[in-house]
Structure formats: structure tokens, C-alpha cells
PDB file of C-alpha atoms in Angstrom:
ATOM      1  CA  UNK A   1     154.391  94.087  92.556  1.00 81.00           C
ATOM      2  CA  UNK A   2     154.455  95.233  96.180  1.00 97.00           C
ATOM      3  CA  UNK A   3     157.936  95.600  97.650  1.00 98.00           C
ATOM      4  CA  UNK A   4     159.385  95.316 101.148  1.00 98.00           C
ATOM      5  CA  UNK A   5     162.870  96.831 101.465  1.00 98.00           C
ATOM      6  CA  UNK A   6     164.672  95.772 104.641  1.00 98.00           C
ATOM      7  CA  UNK A   7     167.806  97.756 105.506  1.00 98.00           C
ATOM      8  CA  UNK A   8     170.340  95.866 107.616  1.00 98.00           C
ATOM      9  CA  UNK A   9     173.817  96.830 108.739  1.00 98.00           C
ATOM     10  CA  UNK A  10     176.066  94.679 106.590  1.00 97.00           C
ATOM     11  CA  UNK A  11     176.509  91.762 104.184  1.00 98.00           C
ATOM     12  CA  UNK A  12     176.396  89.066 106.879  1.00 98.00           C
ATOM     13  CA  UNK A  13     172.939  90.238 107.954  1.00 98.00           C
ATOM     14  CA  UNK A  14     171.792  90.361 104.339  1.00 98.00           C
ATOM     15  CA  UNK A  15     173.068  86.886 103.452  1.00 98.00           C
ATOM     16  CA  UNK A  16     172.015  85.243 106.709  1.00 98.00           C
ATOM     17  CA  UNK A  17     168.489  86.648 106.720  1.00 98.00           C
ATOM     18  CA  UNK A  18     167.960  85.865 103.041  1.00 98.00           C
ATOM     19  CA  UNK A  19     169.030  82.284 103.807  1.00 98.00           C
ATOM     20  CA  UNK A  20     167.018  81.857 106.999  1.00 98.00           C
ATOM     21  CA  UNK A  21     163.850  83.451 105.624  1.00 98.00           C
ATOM     22  CA  UNK A  22     164.146  81.864 102.182  1.00 98.00           C
ATOM     23  CA  UNK A  23     160.883  79.880 102.508  1.00 98.00           C
ATOM     24  CA  UNK A  24     158.958  82.947 103.672  1.00 98.00           C
ATOM     25  CA  UNK A  25     160.475  85.123 100.948  1.00 98.00           C
ATOM     26  CA  UNK A  26     159.438  82.555  98.302  1.00 98.00           C
ATOM     27  CA  UNK A  27     155.944  82.271  99.749  1.00 98.00           C
ATOM     28  CA  UNK A  28     155.445  86.039  99.684  1.00 98.00           C
ATOM     29  CA  UNK A  29     156.879  86.338  96.174  1.00 98.00           C
ATOM     30  CA  UNK A  30     154.192  83.944  94.934  1.00 97.00           C
ATOM     31  CA  UNK A  31     151.648  86.253  96.589  1.00 97.00           C
ATOM     32  CA  UNK A  32     153.040  89.258  94.717  1.00 97.00           C
ATOM     33  CA  UNK A  33     155.250  90.672  97.483  1.00 98.00           C
ATOM     34  CA  UNK A  34     158.990  91.034  96.869  1.00 98.00           C
ATOM     35  CA  UNK A  35     161.091  91.061 100.061  1.00 98.00           C
ATOM     36  CA  UNK A  36     164.668  92.306  99.709  1.00 98.00           C
ATOM     37  CA  UNK A  37     167.443  92.747 102.263  1.00 98.00           C
ATOM     38  CA  UNK A  38     169.677  95.740 101.569  1.00 98.00           C
ATOM     39  CA  UNK A  39     172.987  96.730 103.133  1.00 97.00           C
ATOM     40  CA  UNK A  40     173.110 100.080 104.891  1.00 94.00           C
ATOM     41  CA  UNK A  41     174.485 103.088 103.015  1.00 91.00           C
ATOM     42  CA  UNK A  42     178.206 103.802 103.361  1.00 90.00           C
ATOM     43  CA  UNK A  43     179.751 104.857 106.651  1.00 93.00           C
ATOM     44  CA  UNK A  44     179.462 103.479 110.161  1.00 96.00           C
ATOM     45  CA  UNK A  45     176.958 100.709 109.511  1.00 96.00           C
ATOM     46  CA  UNK A  46     174.750 101.037 112.575  1.00 98.00           C
ATOM     47  CA  UNK A  47     174.782 104.830 112.459  1.00 97.00           C
ATOM     48  CA  UNK A  48     173.888 104.585 108.781  1.00 98.00           C
ATOM     49  CA  UNK A  49     170.774 102.495 109.495  1.00 98.00           C
ATOM     50  CA  UNK A  50     169.543 104.677 112.332  1.00 98.00           C
ATOM     51  CA  UNK A  51     170.367 108.070 110.781  1.00 98.00           C
ATOM     52  CA  UNK A  52     170.509 107.710 106.973  1.00 98.00           C
ATOM     53  CA  UNK A  53     167.862 105.050 106.342  1.00 98.00           C
ATOM     54  CA  UNK A  54     164.958 107.123 107.752  1.00 98.00           C
ATOM     55  CA  UNK A  55     165.794 109.909 105.275  1.00 98.00           C
ATOM     56  CA  UNK A  56     166.194 107.406 102.463  1.00 98.00           C
ATOM     57  CA  UNK A  57     162.909 105.748 103.437  1.00 98.00           C
ATOM     58  CA  UNK A  58     161.084 109.068 103.263  1.00 98.00           C
ATOM     59  CA  UNK A  59     162.267 109.582  99.691  1.00 97.00           C
ATOM     60  CA  UNK A  60     161.315 106.051  98.665  1.00 98.00           C
ATOM     61  CA  UNK A  61     157.883 106.034 100.261  1.00 98.00           C
ATOM     62  CA  UNK A  62     156.936 109.424  98.812  1.00 96.00           C
ATOM     63  CA  UNK A  63     157.567 108.037  95.331  1.00 96.00           C
ATOM     64  CA  UNK A  64     156.505 104.393  95.657  1.00 96.00           C
ATOM     65  CA  UNK A  65     153.009 103.947  97.051  1.00 95.00           C
ATOM     66  CA  UNK A  66     153.176 100.130  97.163  1.00 96.00           C
ATOM     67  CA  UNK A  67     156.483  99.889  99.037  1.00 98.00           C
ATOM     68  CA  UNK A  68     157.217  99.260 102.712  1.00 98.00           C
ATOM     69  CA  UNK A  69     160.613 100.123 104.190  1.00 98.00           C
ATOM     70  CA  UNK A  70     161.972  98.409 107.299  1.00 98.00           C
ATOM     71  CA  UNK A  71     165.003  99.462 109.356  1.00 98.00           C
ATOM     72  CA  UNK A  72     166.605  96.446 111.071  1.00 98.00           C
ATOM     73  CA  UNK A  73     169.803  97.432 112.930  1.00 98.00           C
ATOM     74  CA  UNK A  74     171.594  95.691 115.807  1.00 98.00           C
ATOM     75  CA  UNK A  75     170.922  96.959 119.301  1.00 98.00           C
ATOM     76  CA  UNK A  76     174.696  96.628 119.907  1.00 98.00           C
ATOM     77  CA  UNK A  77     176.592  98.864 120.325  1.00 98.00           C
ATOM     78  CA  UNK A  78     174.518 101.303 122.331  1.00 97.00           C
ATOM     79  CA  UNK A  79     174.306 105.046 121.680  1.00 98.00           C
ATOM     80  CA  UNK A  80     175.290 104.933 117.999  1.00 97.00           C
ATOM     81  CA  UNK A  81     173.621 107.848 116.187  1.00 97.00           C
ATOM     82  CA  UNK A  82     171.672 108.966 119.252  1.00 98.00           C
ATOM     83  CA  UNK A  83     171.407 108.015 122.913  1.00 98.00           C
ATOM     84  CA  UNK A  84     169.861 104.576 123.437  1.00 98.00           C
ATOM     85  CA  UNK A  85     170.468 101.449 125.475  1.00 97.00           C
ATOM     86  CA  UNK A  86     167.212  99.497 125.085  1.00 98.00           C
ATOM     87  CA  UNK A  87     165.426  98.180 122.031  1.00 98.00           C
ATOM     88  CA  UNK A  88     162.485 100.508 122.632  1.00 98.00           C
ATOM     89  CA  UNK A  89     164.796 103.538 122.811  1.00 98.00           C
ATOM     90  CA  UNK A  90     166.488 102.489 119.563  1.00 98.00           C
ATOM     91  CA  UNK A  91     163.227 101.846 117.715  1.00 98.00           C
ATOM     92  CA  UNK A  92     161.555 105.031 118.927  1.00 98.00           C
ATOM     93  CA  UNK A  93     164.630 107.081 117.993  1.00 98.00           C
ATOM     94  CA  UNK A  94     164.619 105.758 114.425  1.00 98.00           C
ATOM     95  CA  UNK A  95     160.889 106.451 114.106  1.00 98.00           C
ATOM     96  CA  UNK A  96     161.502 109.997 115.326  1.00 98.00           C
ATOM     97  CA  UNK A  97     164.228 110.458 112.699  1.00 98.00           C
ATOM     98  CA  UNK A  98     161.765 109.333 110.023  1.00 98.00           C
ATOM     99  CA  UNK A  99     159.123 111.758 111.296  1.00 98.00           C
ATOM    100  CA  UNK A 100     161.658 114.609 111.210  1.00 97.00           C
ATOM    101  CA  UNK A 101     162.653 113.645 107.664  1.00 97.00           C
ATOM    102  CA  UNK A 102     159.015 113.968 106.576  1.00 97.00           C
ATOM    103  CA  UNK A 103     158.710 117.336 108.307  1.00 97.00           C
ATOM    104  CA  UNK A 104     161.759 118.600 106.415  1.00 96.00           C
ATOM    105  CA  UNK A 105     159.938 117.682 103.212  1.00 95.00           C
ATOM    106  CA  UNK A 106     156.874 119.661 104.250  1.00 95.00           C
ATOM    107  CA  UNK A 107     154.661 116.653 104.974  1.00 94.00           C
ATOM    108  CA  UNK A 108     152.107 117.599 107.619  1.00 87.00           C
ATOM    109  CA  UNK A 109     149.872 114.496 107.610  1.00 92.00           C
ATOM    110  CA  UNK A 110     152.434 111.762 108.176  1.00 95.00           C
ATOM    111  CA  UNK A 111     150.156 108.907 109.216  1.00 96.00           C
ATOM    112  CA  UNK A 112     150.001 106.984 105.939  1.00 95.00           C
ATOM    113  CA  UNK A 113     153.728 107.225 105.325  1.00 97.00           C
ATOM    114  CA  UNK A 114     154.540 106.314 108.927  1.00 97.00           C
ATOM    115  CA  UNK A 115     152.375 103.212 108.550  1.00 97.00           C
ATOM    116  CA  UNK A 116     154.703 102.044 105.759  1.00 98.00           C
ATOM    117  CA  UNK A 117     157.942 102.594 107.688  1.00 98.00           C
ATOM    118  CA  UNK A 118     158.669  99.897 110.246  1.00 98.00           C
ATOM    119  CA  UNK A 119     161.527  99.456 112.678  1.00 98.00           C
ATOM    120  CA  UNK A 120     162.745  96.308 114.407  1.00 98.00           C
ATOM    121  CA  UNK A 121     166.162  95.293 115.740  1.00 98.00           C
ATOM    122  CA  UNK A 122     168.395  92.330 116.475  1.00 98.00           C
ATOM    123  CA  UNK A 123     168.959  91.978 120.201  1.00 98.00           C
ATOM    124  CA  UNK A 124     171.799  92.428 120.600  1.00 98.00           C
ATOM    125  CA  UNK A 125     172.917  91.376 117.142  1.00 98.00           C
ATOM    126  CA  UNK A 126     172.205  88.767 114.467  1.00 98.00           C
ATOM    127  CA  UNK A 127     174.287  86.124 116.224  1.00 98.00           C
ATOM    128  CA  UNK A 128     171.571  85.724 118.869  1.00 98.00           C
ATOM    129  CA  UNK A 129     169.860  83.579 116.227  1.00 98.00           C
ATOM    130  CA  UNK A 130     172.950  81.383 116.006  1.00 98.00           C
ATOM    131  CA  UNK A 131     172.975  80.904 119.780  1.00 98.00           C
ATOM    132  CA  UNK A 132     169.350  79.804 119.470  1.00 98.00           C
ATOM    133  CA  UNK A 133     170.494  77.142 116.943  1.00 98.00           C
ATOM    134  CA  UNK A 134     172.915  74.995 118.993  1.00 98.00           C
ATOM    135  CA  UNK A 135     172.517  71.847 116.863  1.00 98.00           C
ATOM    136  CA  UNK A 136     173.256  73.710 113.624  1.00 98.00           C
ATOM    137  CA  UNK A 137     176.129  75.533 115.329  1.00 98.00           C
ATOM    138  CA  UNK A 138     177.598  72.232 116.531  1.00 98.00           C
ATOM    139  CA  UNK A 139     177.275  70.757 113.062  1.00 98.00           C
ATOM    140  CA  UNK A 140     179.122  73.738 111.581  1.00 98.00           C
ATOM    141  CA  UNK A 141     181.915  73.209 114.096  1.00 98.00           C
ATOM    142  CA  UNK A 142     182.098  69.481 113.359  1.00 98.00           C
ATOM    143  CA  UNK A 143     181.068  68.338 116.817  1.00 98.00           C
ATOM    144  CA  UNK A 144     178.066  66.635 118.412  1.00 97.00           C
ATOM    145  CA  UNK A 145     177.165  69.409 120.800  1.00 95.00           C
ATOM    146  CA  UNK A 146     178.404  72.784 121.960  1.00 97.00           C
ATOM    147  CA  UNK A 147     178.646  73.595 125.640  1.00 94.00           C
ATOM    148  CA  UNK A 148     176.182  76.377 126.354  1.00 94.00           C
ATOM    149  CA  UNK A 149     178.139  79.339 127.704  1.00 94.00           C
ATOM    150  CA  UNK A 150     175.517  81.932 126.806  1.00 97.00           C
ATOM    151  CA  UNK A 151     172.453  83.319 128.520  1.00 97.00           C
ATOM    152  CA  UNK A 152     168.996  81.873 128.001  1.00 96.00           C
ATOM    153  CA  UNK A 153     166.893  83.414 126.472  1.00 97.00           C
ATOM    154  CA  UNK A 154     169.541  84.226 123.883  1.00 98.00           C
ATOM    155  CA  UNK A 155     168.282  87.800 123.498  1.00 98.00           C
ATOM    156  CA  UNK A 156     169.401  88.413 127.083  1.00 97.00           C
ATOM    157  CA  UNK A 157     173.089  88.787 126.262  1.00 97.00           C
ATOM    158  CA  UNK A 158     174.261  92.379 126.708  1.00 96.00           C
ATOM    159  CA  UNK A 159     176.428  95.192 125.381  1.00 96.00           C
ATOM    160  CA  UNK A 160     179.412  93.963 127.393  1.00 96.00           C
ATOM    161  CA  UNK A 161     179.311  90.491 125.832  1.00 97.00           C
ATOM    162  CA  UNK A 162     177.036  90.574 122.770  1.00 98.00           C
ATOM    163  CA  UNK A 163     176.062  87.400 120.868  1.00 98.00           C
ATOM    164  CA  UNK A 164     178.633  87.894 118.109  1.00 98.00           C
ATOM    165  CA  UNK A 165     181.445  87.968 120.671  1.00 98.00           C
ATOM    166  CA  UNK A 166     180.055  84.785 122.229  1.00 98.00           C
ATOM    167  CA  UNK A 167     179.980  83.037 118.846  1.00 98.00           C
ATOM    168  CA  UNK A 168     183.517  84.197 118.016  1.00 98.00           C
ATOM    169  CA  UNK A 169     184.770  82.778 121.310  1.00 98.00           C
ATOM    170  CA  UNK A 170     182.989  79.465 120.718  1.00 98.00           C
ATOM    171  CA  UNK A 171     184.609  79.145 117.288  1.00 98.00           C
ATOM    172  CA  UNK A 172     187.996  79.962 118.836  1.00 98.00           C
ATOM    173  CA  UNK A 173     187.496  77.118 121.325  1.00 97.00           C
ATOM    174  CA  UNK A 174     187.405  74.794 118.314  1.00 97.00           C
ATOM    175  CA  UNK A 175     190.443  76.518 116.774  1.00 98.00           C
ATOM    176  CA  UNK A 176     188.345  78.091 114.071  1.00 98.00           C
ATOM    177  CA  UNK A 177     187.693  81.699 113.079  1.00 98.00           C
ATOM    178  CA  UNK A 178     184.104  82.840 112.799  1.00 98.00           C
ATOM    179  CA  UNK A 179     183.517  84.510 109.417  1.00 98.00           C
ATOM    180  CA  UNK A 180     180.102  86.125 109.652  1.00 98.00           C
ATOM    181  CA  UNK A 181     179.422  86.403 105.922  1.00 98.00           C
ATOM    182  CA  UNK A 182     180.047  82.666 105.466  1.00 98.00           C
ATOM    183  CA  UNK A 183     179.237  80.952 108.752  1.00 98.00           C
ATOM    184  CA  UNK A 184     176.048  82.809 109.658  1.00 98.00           C
ATOM    185  CA  UNK A 185     174.197  81.976 106.404  1.00 98.00           C
ATOM    186  CA  UNK A 186     175.491  78.383 106.525  1.00 98.00           C
ATOM    187  CA  UNK A 187     174.256  77.845 110.086  1.00 98.00           C
ATOM    188  CA  UNK A 188     170.913  79.599 109.697  1.00 98.00           C
ATOM    189  CA  UNK A 189     170.115  77.802 106.437  1.00 98.00           C
ATOM    190  CA  UNK A 190     169.765  74.632 108.522  1.00 98.00           C
ATOM    191  CA  UNK A 191     167.115  75.882 110.931  1.00 98.00           C
ATOM    192  CA  UNK A 192     163.453  76.886 110.894  1.00 98.00           C
ATOM    193  CA  UNK A 193     162.755  80.599 111.094  1.00 98.00           C
ATOM    194  CA  UNK A 194     159.496  79.777 112.874  1.00 98.00           C
ATOM    195  CA  UNK A 195     161.352  77.910 115.636  1.00 98.00           C
ATOM    196  CA  UNK A 196     163.834  80.762 115.996  1.00 98.00           C
ATOM    197  CA  UNK A 197     160.992  83.268 116.223  1.00 98.00           C
ATOM    198  CA  UNK A 198     159.577  81.353 119.176  1.00 98.00           C
ATOM    199  CA  UNK A 199     162.990  81.154 120.848  1.00 98.00           C
ATOM    200  CA  UNK A 200     163.722  84.841 120.189  1.00 98.00           C
ATOM    201  CA  UNK A 201     160.347  86.299 121.006  1.00 98.00           C
ATOM    202  CA  UNK A 202     161.509  89.688 122.276  1.00 98.00           C
ATOM    203  CA  UNK A 203     162.626  91.280 119.003  1.00 98.00           C
ATOM    204  CA  UNK A 204     162.947  88.676 116.243  1.00 98.00           C
ATOM    205  CA  UNK A 205     159.426  87.263 116.584  1.00 98.00           C
ATOM    206  CA  UNK A 206     157.675  90.628 116.053  1.00 98.00           C
ATOM    207  CA  UNK A 207     159.749  91.156 112.893  1.00 98.00           C
ATOM    208  CA  UNK A 208     158.874  87.713 111.507  1.00 98.00           C
ATOM    209  CA  UNK A 209     155.248  88.165 112.505  1.00 98.00           C
ATOM    210  CA  UNK A 210     155.036  91.411 110.558  1.00 98.00           C
ATOM    211  CA  UNK A 211     156.384  89.759 107.396  1.00 98.00           C
ATOM    212  CA  UNK A 212     154.072  86.763 107.786  1.00 98.00           C
ATOM    213  CA  UNK A 213     150.955  88.910 107.955  1.00 97.00           C
ATOM    214  CA  UNK A 214     151.736  90.899 104.798  1.00 97.00           C
TER     215      UNK A 214
END
């Protein structure tokens, strides 16, 4: 069976994405493709994805010819692991780390392996998808609607006030505490990943599109 290993920063990303993409994961499994979300290795979670995962991916891909590895960190916070502020800078930096990992292993023709290592990111973090799901968010909070205090498109929040901070503040307004490992999967299980891809077309849509075309 072909495998797709997707490395994310932490358990909330793993649970939420597995919940949101459940229909797509099931569809691909029937086609002989197993998609798995995996927490980053130990340490600072973002730094682990951008610095450790490329090395880990090199080892995996050299030994498993039918596997694809994807690095999927948050864009926030900036400059973790190496200097970057934009999604392109983050993605290109991770790809460079993978290329260097192959060079350290004496691989001169890297094209085939590089074609099986993909990098995407959440802009600025997973909670952008929650901001793009206001009805499901309102339902989780036990209200009819939530006043929109975030930027549209939702991927246009920033490092000073990233989506997770926005969501935490919205929960606080309703005298609740946002627990990412519980609330994110619960909210995203109620929405269509296809609709979210269209609403988050900067970074999330390319990631979904890649999985769909496998």
C-alpha cells in the first residue's frame, strides 16, 4: 500500500486534520493510499518540523519507494529554525533542509526523492480553518452567531495576532477556555474540507489539492 506521512506540529493539528479530512482519507484508503498525520519529533514543535522532519524524511524516502512525506508546520511564529516571515520563505527553507540532508547522505541525483517530499503550511496556524467555519464555531460556543472580529480572508491574520489567539479571545468572550486538542477537532468535524479549501485558498487549498490528486 502507498503511504503519505504528514508531519504536523502537535496533537491538535493531528486530531483536527484527521477529523476534517476523514472523508478524503477514507476515499484514498479505498484506492490503496494510506494517509497518516504524525506529530513532530520531540523539542520545539515548529523547529522540529522545519529542521528535524527533512532529515527524517530523507531516511524514510531512501528506504520506502512508495511513500510520500509532507511537512505541514504553522507559519506562526516567524523565524523558528531559520529566518522566514512569509509562507514561501518557510516552504523554500524546509525544501533546502531536505536537499542538504540528501547531500549529507551522498545523494547526487535528488530529483526523484525531492518529488516525494512536499511542504505546505498553515497560514498562520490551524485555527485559520476555524475562523473560516463561523457557523460551526458558533455551535461549539452554544450561540447562534459569532461576531466576526477577524480579517477576511482568514489567512490574512498575522504574526502579531495569529488565528489561534483570535479563537482563544472569542472563547474567552463566552467565558470558555479554548482547548485545541478537543475544540478544534469538534468544530472541524462539522464542516466540509472542500468548502474550507475554497475559503483558504492561499495555503490550505494547495495542500488539499495535492492529496486529492494522489
